[in-house]
Short mmCIF file of C-alpha atoms in Angstrom, two decimals:
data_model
loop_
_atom_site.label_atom_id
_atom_site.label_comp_id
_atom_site.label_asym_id
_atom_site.label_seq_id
_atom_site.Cartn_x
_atom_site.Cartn_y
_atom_site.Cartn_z
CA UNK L 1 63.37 84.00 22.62
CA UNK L 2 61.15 83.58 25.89
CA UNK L 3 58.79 81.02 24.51
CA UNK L 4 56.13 80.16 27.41
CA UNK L 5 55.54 76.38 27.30
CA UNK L 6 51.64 76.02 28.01
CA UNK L 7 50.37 72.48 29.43
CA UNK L 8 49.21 70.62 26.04
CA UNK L 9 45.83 71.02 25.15
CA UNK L 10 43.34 68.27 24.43
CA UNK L 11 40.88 70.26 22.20
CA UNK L 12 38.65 67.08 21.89
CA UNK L 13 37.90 65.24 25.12
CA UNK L 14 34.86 63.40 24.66
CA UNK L 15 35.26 61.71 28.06
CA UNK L 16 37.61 61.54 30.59
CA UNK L 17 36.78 57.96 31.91
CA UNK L 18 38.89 56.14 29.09
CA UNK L 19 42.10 54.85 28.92
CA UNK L 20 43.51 58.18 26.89
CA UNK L 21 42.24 60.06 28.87
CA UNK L 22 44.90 58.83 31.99
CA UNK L 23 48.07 61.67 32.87
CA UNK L 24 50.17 58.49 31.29
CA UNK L 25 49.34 59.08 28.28
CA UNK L 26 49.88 62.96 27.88
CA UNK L 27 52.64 64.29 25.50
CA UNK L 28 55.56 65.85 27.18
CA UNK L 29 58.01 65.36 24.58
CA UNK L 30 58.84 69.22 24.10
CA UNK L 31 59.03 69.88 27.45
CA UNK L 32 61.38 66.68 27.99
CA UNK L 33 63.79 68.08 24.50
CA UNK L 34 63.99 72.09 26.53
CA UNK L 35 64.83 70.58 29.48
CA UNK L 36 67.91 68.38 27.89
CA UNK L 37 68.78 71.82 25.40
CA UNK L 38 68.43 74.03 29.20
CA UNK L 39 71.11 71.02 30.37
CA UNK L 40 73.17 71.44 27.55
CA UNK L 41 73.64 75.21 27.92
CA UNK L 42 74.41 75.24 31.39
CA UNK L 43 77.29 72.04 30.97
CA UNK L 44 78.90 74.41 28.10
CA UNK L 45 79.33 77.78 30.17
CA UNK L 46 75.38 78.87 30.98
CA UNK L 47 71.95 79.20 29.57
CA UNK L 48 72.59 81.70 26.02
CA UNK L 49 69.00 83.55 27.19
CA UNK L 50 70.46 84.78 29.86
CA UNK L 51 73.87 86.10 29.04
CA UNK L 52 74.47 90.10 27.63
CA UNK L 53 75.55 90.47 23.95
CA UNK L 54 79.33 91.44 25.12
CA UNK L 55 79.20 87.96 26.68
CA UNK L 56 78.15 86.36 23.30
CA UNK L 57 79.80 88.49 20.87
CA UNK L 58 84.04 90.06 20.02
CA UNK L 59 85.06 92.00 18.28
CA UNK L 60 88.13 90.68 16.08
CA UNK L 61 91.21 93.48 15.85
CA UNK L 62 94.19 90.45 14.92
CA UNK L 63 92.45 89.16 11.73
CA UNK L 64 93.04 86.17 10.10
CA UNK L 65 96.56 84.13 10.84
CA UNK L 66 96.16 82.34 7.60
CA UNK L 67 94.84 85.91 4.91
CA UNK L 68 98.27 87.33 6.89
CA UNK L 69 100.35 84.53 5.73
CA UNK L 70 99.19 84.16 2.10
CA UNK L 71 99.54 88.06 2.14
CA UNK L 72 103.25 87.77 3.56
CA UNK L 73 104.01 85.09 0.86
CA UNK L 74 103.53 87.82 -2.21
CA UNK L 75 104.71 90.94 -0.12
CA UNK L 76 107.44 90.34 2.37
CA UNK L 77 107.87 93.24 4.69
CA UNK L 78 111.66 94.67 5.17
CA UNK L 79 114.24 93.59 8.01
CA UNK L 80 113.63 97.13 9.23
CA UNK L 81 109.77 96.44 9.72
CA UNK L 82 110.70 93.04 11.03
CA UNK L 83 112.92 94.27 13.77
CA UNK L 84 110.88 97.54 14.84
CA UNK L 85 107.85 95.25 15.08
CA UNK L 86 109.17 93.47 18.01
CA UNK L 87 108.19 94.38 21.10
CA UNK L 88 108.91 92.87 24.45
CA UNK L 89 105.29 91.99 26.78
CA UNK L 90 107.77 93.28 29.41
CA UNK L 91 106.83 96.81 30.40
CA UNK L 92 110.12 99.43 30.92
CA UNK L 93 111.66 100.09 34.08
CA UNK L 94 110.58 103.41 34.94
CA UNK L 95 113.82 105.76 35.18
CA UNK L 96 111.95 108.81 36.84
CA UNK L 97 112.94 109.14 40.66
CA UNK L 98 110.61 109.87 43.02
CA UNK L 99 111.34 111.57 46.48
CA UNK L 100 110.90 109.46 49.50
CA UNK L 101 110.90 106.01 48.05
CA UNK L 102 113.80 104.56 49.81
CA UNK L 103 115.25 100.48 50.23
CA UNK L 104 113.71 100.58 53.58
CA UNK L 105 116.85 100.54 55.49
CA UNK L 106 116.90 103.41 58.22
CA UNK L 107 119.84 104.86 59.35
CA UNK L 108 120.95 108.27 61.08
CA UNK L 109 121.32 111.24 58.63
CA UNK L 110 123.89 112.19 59.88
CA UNK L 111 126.14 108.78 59.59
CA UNK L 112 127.85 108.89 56.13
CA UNK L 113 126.86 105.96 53.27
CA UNK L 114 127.80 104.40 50.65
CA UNK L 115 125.70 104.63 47.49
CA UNK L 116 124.48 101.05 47.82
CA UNK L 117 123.68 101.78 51.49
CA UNK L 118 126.89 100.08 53.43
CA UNK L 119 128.75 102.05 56.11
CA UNK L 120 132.41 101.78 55.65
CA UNK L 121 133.20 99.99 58.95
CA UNK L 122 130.63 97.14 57.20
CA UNK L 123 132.27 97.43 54.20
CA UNK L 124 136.35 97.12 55.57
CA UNK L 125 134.76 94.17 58.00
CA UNK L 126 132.86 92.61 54.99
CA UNK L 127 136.17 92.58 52.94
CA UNK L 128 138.50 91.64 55.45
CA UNK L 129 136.26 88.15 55.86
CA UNK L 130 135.96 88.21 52.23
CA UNK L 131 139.61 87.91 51.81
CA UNK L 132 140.95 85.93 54.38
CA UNK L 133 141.46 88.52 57.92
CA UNK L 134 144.67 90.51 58.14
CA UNK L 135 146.64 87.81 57.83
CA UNK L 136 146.59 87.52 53.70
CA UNK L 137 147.02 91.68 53.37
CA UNK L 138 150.95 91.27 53.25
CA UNK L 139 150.31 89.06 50.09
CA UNK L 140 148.19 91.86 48.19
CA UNK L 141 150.90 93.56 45.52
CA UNK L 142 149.94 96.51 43.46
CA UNK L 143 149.80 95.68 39.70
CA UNK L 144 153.28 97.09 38.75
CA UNK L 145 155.15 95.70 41.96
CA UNK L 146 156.73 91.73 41.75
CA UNK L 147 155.34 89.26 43.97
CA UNK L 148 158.17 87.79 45.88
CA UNK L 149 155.50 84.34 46.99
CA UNK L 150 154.27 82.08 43.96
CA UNK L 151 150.88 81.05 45.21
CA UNK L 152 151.02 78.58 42.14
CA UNK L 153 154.14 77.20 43.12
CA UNK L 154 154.31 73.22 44.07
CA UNK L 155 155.53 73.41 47.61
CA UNK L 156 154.61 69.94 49.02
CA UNK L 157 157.22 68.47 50.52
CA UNK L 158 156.64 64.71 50.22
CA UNK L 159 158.20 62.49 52.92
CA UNK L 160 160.49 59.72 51.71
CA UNK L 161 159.57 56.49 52.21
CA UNK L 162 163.50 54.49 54.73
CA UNK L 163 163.05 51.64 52.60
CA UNK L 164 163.36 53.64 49.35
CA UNK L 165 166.20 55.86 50.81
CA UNK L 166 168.28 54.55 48.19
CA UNK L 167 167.17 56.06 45.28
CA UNK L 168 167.87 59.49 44.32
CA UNK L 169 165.55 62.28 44.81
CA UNK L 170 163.34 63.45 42.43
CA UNK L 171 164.35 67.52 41.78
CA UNK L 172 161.13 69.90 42.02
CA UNK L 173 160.89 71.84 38.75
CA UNK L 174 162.04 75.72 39.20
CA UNK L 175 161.17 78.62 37.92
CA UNK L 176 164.26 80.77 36.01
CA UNK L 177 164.61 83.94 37.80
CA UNK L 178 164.34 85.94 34.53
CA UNK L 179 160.78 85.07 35.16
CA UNK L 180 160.09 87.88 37.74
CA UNK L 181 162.31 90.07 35.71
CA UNK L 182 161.65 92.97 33.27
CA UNK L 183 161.89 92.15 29.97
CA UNK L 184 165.11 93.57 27.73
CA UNK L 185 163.70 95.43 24.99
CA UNK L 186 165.69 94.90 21.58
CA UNK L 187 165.16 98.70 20.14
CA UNK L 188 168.50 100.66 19.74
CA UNK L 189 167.31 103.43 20.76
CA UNK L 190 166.69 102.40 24.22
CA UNK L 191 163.09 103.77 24.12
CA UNK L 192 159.92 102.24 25.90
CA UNK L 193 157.58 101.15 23.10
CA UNK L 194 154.15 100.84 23.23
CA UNK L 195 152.22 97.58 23.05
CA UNK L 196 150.11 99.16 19.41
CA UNK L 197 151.88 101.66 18.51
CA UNK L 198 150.77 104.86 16.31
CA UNK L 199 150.80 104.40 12.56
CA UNK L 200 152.61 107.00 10.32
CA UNK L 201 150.49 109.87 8.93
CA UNK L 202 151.98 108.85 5.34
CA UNK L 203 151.14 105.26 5.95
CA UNK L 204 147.39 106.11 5.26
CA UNK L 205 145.11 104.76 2.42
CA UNK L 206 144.48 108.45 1.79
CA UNK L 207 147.67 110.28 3.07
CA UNK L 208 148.52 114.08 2.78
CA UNK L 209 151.01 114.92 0.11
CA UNK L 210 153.43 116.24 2.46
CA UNK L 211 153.20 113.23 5.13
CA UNK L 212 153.60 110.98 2.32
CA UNK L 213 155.94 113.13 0.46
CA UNK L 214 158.18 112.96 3.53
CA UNK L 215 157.84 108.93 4.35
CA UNK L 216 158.46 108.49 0.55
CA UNK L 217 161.56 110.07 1.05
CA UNK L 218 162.68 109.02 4.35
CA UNK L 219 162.27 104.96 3.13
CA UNK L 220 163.87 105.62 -0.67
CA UNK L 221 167.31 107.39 1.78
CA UNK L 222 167.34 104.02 3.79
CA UNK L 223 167.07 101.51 0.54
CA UNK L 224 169.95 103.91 -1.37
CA UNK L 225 172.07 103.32 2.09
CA UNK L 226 171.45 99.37 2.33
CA UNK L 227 172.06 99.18 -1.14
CA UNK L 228 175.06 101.34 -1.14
CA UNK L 229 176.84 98.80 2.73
CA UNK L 230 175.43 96.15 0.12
CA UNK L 231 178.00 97.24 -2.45
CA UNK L 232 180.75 97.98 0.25
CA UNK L 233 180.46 94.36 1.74
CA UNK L 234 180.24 93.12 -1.82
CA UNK L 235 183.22 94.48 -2.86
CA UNK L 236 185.31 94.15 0.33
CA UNK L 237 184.46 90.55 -0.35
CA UNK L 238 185.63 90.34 -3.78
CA UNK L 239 188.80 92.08 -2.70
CA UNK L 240 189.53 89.59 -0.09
CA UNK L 241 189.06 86.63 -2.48
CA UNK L 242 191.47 88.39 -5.04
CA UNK L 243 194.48 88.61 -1.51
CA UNK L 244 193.51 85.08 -1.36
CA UNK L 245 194.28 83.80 -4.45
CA UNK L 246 197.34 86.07 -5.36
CA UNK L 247 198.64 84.56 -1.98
CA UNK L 248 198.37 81.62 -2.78
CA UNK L 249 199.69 82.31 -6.23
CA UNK L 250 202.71 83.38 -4.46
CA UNK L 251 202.64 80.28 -2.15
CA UNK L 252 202.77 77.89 -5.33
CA UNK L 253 205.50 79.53 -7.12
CA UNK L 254 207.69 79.96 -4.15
CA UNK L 255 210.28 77.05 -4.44
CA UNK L 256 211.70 75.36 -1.97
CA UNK L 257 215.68 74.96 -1.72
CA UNK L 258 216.57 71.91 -0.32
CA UNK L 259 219.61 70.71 -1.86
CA UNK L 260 222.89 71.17 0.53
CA UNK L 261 225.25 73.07 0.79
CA UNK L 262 227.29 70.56 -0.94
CA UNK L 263 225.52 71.64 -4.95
CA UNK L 264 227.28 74.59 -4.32
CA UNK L 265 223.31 76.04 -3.90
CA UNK L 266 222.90 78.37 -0.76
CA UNK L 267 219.01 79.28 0.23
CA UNK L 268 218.75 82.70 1.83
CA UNK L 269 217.86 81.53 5.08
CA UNK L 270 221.50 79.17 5.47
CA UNK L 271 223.47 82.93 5.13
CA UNK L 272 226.19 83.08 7.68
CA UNK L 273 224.58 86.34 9.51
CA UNK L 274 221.91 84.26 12.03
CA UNK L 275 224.90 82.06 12.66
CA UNK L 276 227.50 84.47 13.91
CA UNK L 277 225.12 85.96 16.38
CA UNK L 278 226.14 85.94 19.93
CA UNK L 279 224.25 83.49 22.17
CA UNK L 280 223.62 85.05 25.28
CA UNK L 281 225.34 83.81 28.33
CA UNK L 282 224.47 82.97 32.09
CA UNK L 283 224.37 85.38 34.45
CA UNK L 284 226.28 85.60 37.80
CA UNK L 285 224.47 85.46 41.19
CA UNK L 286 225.29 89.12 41.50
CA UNK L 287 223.77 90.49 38.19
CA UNK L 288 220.55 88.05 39.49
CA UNK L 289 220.21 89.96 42.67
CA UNK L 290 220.57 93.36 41.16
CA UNK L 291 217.98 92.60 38.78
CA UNK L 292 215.41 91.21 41.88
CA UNK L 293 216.28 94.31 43.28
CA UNK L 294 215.07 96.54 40.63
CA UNK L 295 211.94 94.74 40.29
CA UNK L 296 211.67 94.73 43.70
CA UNK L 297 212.02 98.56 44.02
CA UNK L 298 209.73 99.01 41.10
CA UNK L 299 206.73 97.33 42.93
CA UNK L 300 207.64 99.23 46.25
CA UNK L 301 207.27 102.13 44.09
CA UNK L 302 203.45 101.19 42.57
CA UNK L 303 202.19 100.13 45.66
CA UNK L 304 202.67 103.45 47.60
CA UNK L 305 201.50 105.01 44.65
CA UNK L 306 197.90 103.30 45.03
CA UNK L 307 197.84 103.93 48.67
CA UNK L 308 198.18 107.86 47.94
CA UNK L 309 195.93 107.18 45.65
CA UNK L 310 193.46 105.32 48.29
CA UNK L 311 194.17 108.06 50.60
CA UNK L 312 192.88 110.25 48.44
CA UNK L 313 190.03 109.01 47.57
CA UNK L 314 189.26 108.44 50.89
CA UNK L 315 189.49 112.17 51.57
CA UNK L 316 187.17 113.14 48.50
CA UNK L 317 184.53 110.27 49.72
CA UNK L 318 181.91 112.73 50.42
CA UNK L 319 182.75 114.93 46.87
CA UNK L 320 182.35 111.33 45.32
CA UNK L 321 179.11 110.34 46.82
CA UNK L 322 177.38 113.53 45.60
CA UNK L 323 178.96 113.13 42.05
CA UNK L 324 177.34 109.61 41.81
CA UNK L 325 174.04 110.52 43.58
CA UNK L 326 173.92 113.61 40.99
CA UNK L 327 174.69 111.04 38.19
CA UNK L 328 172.05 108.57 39.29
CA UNK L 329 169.65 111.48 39.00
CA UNK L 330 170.32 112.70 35.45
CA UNK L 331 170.02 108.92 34.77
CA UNK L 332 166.67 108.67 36.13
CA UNK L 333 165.25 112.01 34.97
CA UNK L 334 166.75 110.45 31.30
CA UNK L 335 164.87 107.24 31.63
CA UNK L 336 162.07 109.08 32.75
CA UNK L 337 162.19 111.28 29.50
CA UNK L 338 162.34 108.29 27.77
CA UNK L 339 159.70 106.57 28.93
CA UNK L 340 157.30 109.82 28.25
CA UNK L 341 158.11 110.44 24.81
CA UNK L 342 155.32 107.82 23.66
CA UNK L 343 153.86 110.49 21.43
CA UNK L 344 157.56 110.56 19.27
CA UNK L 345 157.68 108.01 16.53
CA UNK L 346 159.83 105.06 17.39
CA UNK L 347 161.70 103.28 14.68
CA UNK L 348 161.69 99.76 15.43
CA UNK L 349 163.74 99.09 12.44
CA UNK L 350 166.68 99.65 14.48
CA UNK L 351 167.63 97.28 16.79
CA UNK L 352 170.44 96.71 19.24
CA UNK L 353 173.44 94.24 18.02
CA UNK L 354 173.17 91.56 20.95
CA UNK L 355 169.78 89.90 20.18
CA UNK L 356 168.01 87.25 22.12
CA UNK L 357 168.34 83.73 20.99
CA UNK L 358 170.73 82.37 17.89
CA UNK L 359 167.65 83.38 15.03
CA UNK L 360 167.55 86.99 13.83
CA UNK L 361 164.66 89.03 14.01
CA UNK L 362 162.07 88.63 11.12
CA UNK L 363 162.25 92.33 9.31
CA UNK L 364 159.04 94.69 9.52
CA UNK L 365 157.63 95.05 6.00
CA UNK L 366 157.68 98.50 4.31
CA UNK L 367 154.04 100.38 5.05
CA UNK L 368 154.40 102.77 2.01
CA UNK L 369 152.26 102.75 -0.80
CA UNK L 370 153.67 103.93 -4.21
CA UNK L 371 152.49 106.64 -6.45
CA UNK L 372 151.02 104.56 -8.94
CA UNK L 373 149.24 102.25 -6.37
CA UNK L 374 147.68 104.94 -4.60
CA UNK L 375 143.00 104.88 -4.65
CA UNK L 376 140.61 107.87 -4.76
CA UNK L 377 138.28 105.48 -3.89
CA UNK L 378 137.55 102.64 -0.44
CA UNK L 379 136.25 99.85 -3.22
CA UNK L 380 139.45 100.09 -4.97
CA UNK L 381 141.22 99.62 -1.84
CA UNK L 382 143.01 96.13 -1.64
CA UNK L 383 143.93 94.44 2.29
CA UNK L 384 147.19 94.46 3.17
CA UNK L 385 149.53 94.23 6.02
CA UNK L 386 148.86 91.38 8.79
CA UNK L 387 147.61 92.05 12.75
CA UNK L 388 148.84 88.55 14.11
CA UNK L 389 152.06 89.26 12.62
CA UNK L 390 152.94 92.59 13.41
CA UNK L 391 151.58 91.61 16.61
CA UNK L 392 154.12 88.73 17.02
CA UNK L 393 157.08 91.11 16.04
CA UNK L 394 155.79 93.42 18.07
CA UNK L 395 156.41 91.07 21.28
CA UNK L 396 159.59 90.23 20.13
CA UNK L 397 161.12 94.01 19.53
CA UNK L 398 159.90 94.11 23.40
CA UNK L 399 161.66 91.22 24.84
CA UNK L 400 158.60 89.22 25.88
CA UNK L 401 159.27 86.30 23.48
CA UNK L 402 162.21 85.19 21.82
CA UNK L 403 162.69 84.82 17.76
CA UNK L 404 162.11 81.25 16.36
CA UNK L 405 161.63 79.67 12.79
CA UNK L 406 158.81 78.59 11.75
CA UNK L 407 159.64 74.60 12.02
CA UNK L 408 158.23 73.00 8.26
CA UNK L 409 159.43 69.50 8.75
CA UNK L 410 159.12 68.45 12.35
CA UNK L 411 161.29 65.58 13.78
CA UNK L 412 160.07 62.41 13.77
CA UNK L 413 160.19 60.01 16.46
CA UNK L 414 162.77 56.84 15.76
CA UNK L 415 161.51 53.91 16.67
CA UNK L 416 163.39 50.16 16.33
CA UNK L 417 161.36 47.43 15.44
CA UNK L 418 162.95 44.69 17.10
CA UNK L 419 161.40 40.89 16.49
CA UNK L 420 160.60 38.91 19.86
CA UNK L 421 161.55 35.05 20.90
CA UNK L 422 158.78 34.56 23.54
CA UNK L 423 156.88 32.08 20.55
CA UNK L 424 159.83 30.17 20.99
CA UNK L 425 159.60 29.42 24.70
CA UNK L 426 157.09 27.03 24.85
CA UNK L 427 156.86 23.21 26.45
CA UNK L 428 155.63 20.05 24.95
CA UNK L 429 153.55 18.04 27.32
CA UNK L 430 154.57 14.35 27.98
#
């Protein structure tokens, strides 16, 4: 590529005393086109001569964007490719540990840390500021304990205005006080129940025969039971309606005897038995004070009786005290036994009889799948049941909300539509 550029050559020079022969006239137009080609080069990154091959050439290891997408177009890769092909630029955090690399804090060995490298003096000063000083600890409650302060409570007392005295004050809205109370749960059984609690074994889309054999059994015992109170009530009620009617039967063909005595007709109730009874007579001031007396007596009598009675009790105080406080216990150490037995199954089917609210509680549908509706395969399997609503029940067999209808009409507002006279006020100018 070196080229070397010689001074141009006049090969015929007959005489250097005429006018071509002066430097003006010399050609110089090669030298003037490397110079501008030299320029070029060096505007654009440097002169090519001088640069290596590495410099000049690459080697391509992508390939072609556009052969890649034509290639795509007739063979698209898999979602698996797609999503193993991604890699993040961002290298990994290296998980090894390495002795001696430390946060650069230096403390005493032998002061004990924290794992993040706070004492505990820093860390009880760090949350007392955090929260407040030791003035706001009395207001920290454990989870299961009541608060006895509402921090969301309105308790702005707003000064009323003399002028307005007049007018009656405005009542703050209050809280009930079965807010901060436990909630009554409606099972009859008296049992704690679980938030979710445990399905049946037989309930399963692919029970064992015997758990399903025995749930089978168990539900077709309670149906034959309802249907049998069914019958009961049914025919209690048919009896009741048959005394009705023969009563009043009775009522229309008994006659009533009103003609006097005069038809020669008597009625069983004007016999002359009820009238020759005795009336009885007055007593004297003596018989009255023997009968105070007696009554008299009689209470002198019960009231000793309940002071020997008070006495007594009075004496067996302490044999009392340790009957009740041994009571209380076997209470306790009941509802404690209660309260563990999550792992039993709870029926809440059956309910107590005072229920919360005027609406009755919706019934839980029957989780039991019949012999001929019962799948050897999951693709035969069809949905069924409902988690919002056996949620819902669920929070109302606990007490935490009360049982409502479902409200398919709601009340409309009234509203009058009353025609106004202000058109009529008007004045006509003179």
């Amino acid at each position: 590529m070196n080229r070397l550029i010689a001074p141009p050559q006049q090969h015929k020079q007959p005489s250097r005393k005429g006018k071509r022969a002066w430097r003006k006239n010399v050609d110089v137009s090669e030298v003037q086109e490397g110079l501008e080609v030299v320029r070029e080069e060096v505007i654009q990154g440097g002169i090519i001569a001088e640069k290596s091959s590495n410099a000049l050439f690459t080697l391509d290891s992508t390939g072609s964007i556009s052969i890649q997408n034509s290639y795509n177009k007739i063979h698209k890769p898999l979602r698996a490719d797609q999503i193993l092909a991604q890699r993040s630029l961002v290298p990994a955090i290296d998980s090894r540990k390495r002795p001696g690399v430390t946060n650069g804090i230096i403390e005493p060995s032998n002061k004990r840390r924290k794992s993040n490298g706070v004492s505990p003096e820093e860390y009880e000063r760090l949350k007392l500021r955090a929260y407040g000083g030791e003035g706001v600890t009395k207001d920290i409650v454990s989870a299961d304990a009541i608060p006895k302060y509402d921090p969301w409570a309105d308790d702005n007392l707003e000064v009323q205005d003399l002028q307005f005295s007049y007018l009656e004050k405005v009542r703050p809205v209050r809280a009930p006080k079965s807010l901060t109370e436990a909630p009554i749960s409606l099972l009859g059984s008296a049992k704690v129940m679980p938030a979710v609690s445990k399905p049946r074994p037989g309930s399963s889309y692919n029970p064992m025969f015997e758990d399903w054999d025995q749930l089978f059994t168990e539900e077709g015992n309670k149906e034959v039971e309802a249907e049998r109170k069914r019958r009961q009530q049914a025919k209690a009620e048919e009896e009741e309606q048959a005394r009705i009617l023969e009563a009043q039967n009775e009522r229309d063909n008994l006659l009533t005897e009103d003609e006097s005595a005069w038809d020669g007709i008597e009625s069983e109730y004007e016999g002359a038995e009820w009238l020759k009874k005795r009336r009885p007579e007055r007593k004297t001031p003596a018989e009255r004070n023997k009968v105070n007396r007696r009554k008299e007596a009689e209470r002198q009598a019960k009231r000793d009786i309940e002071i020997k009675r008070r006495i007594q009790q009075a004496l067996q105080i302490k044999a009392i005290a340790l009957q009740v406080h041994s009571q209380d216990t076997t209470r306790n150490m009941a509802i404690a036994t209660i309260g563990d037995s999550s792992d039993e199954e709870i029926d809440d089917r059956v309910l107590r009889r005072r229920k919360l609210g005027k609406n009755a509680l919706p019934a839980k549908p029957l989780e039991l799948v019949l012999p001929e509706e019962l799948q050897d395969s999951l693709r035969l399997l069809k949905p069924e049941g409902n988690l919002l609503g056996d949620r819902f029940r669920n929070l109302m067999v606990r007490g935490k909300i009360e049982s409502r209808k479902p409200i398919s009409q709601p009340k409309k507002a009234r509203r009058t539509y009353t025609e106004k006279w202000t058109y009529k006020d008007f004045t006509v100018s003179a």
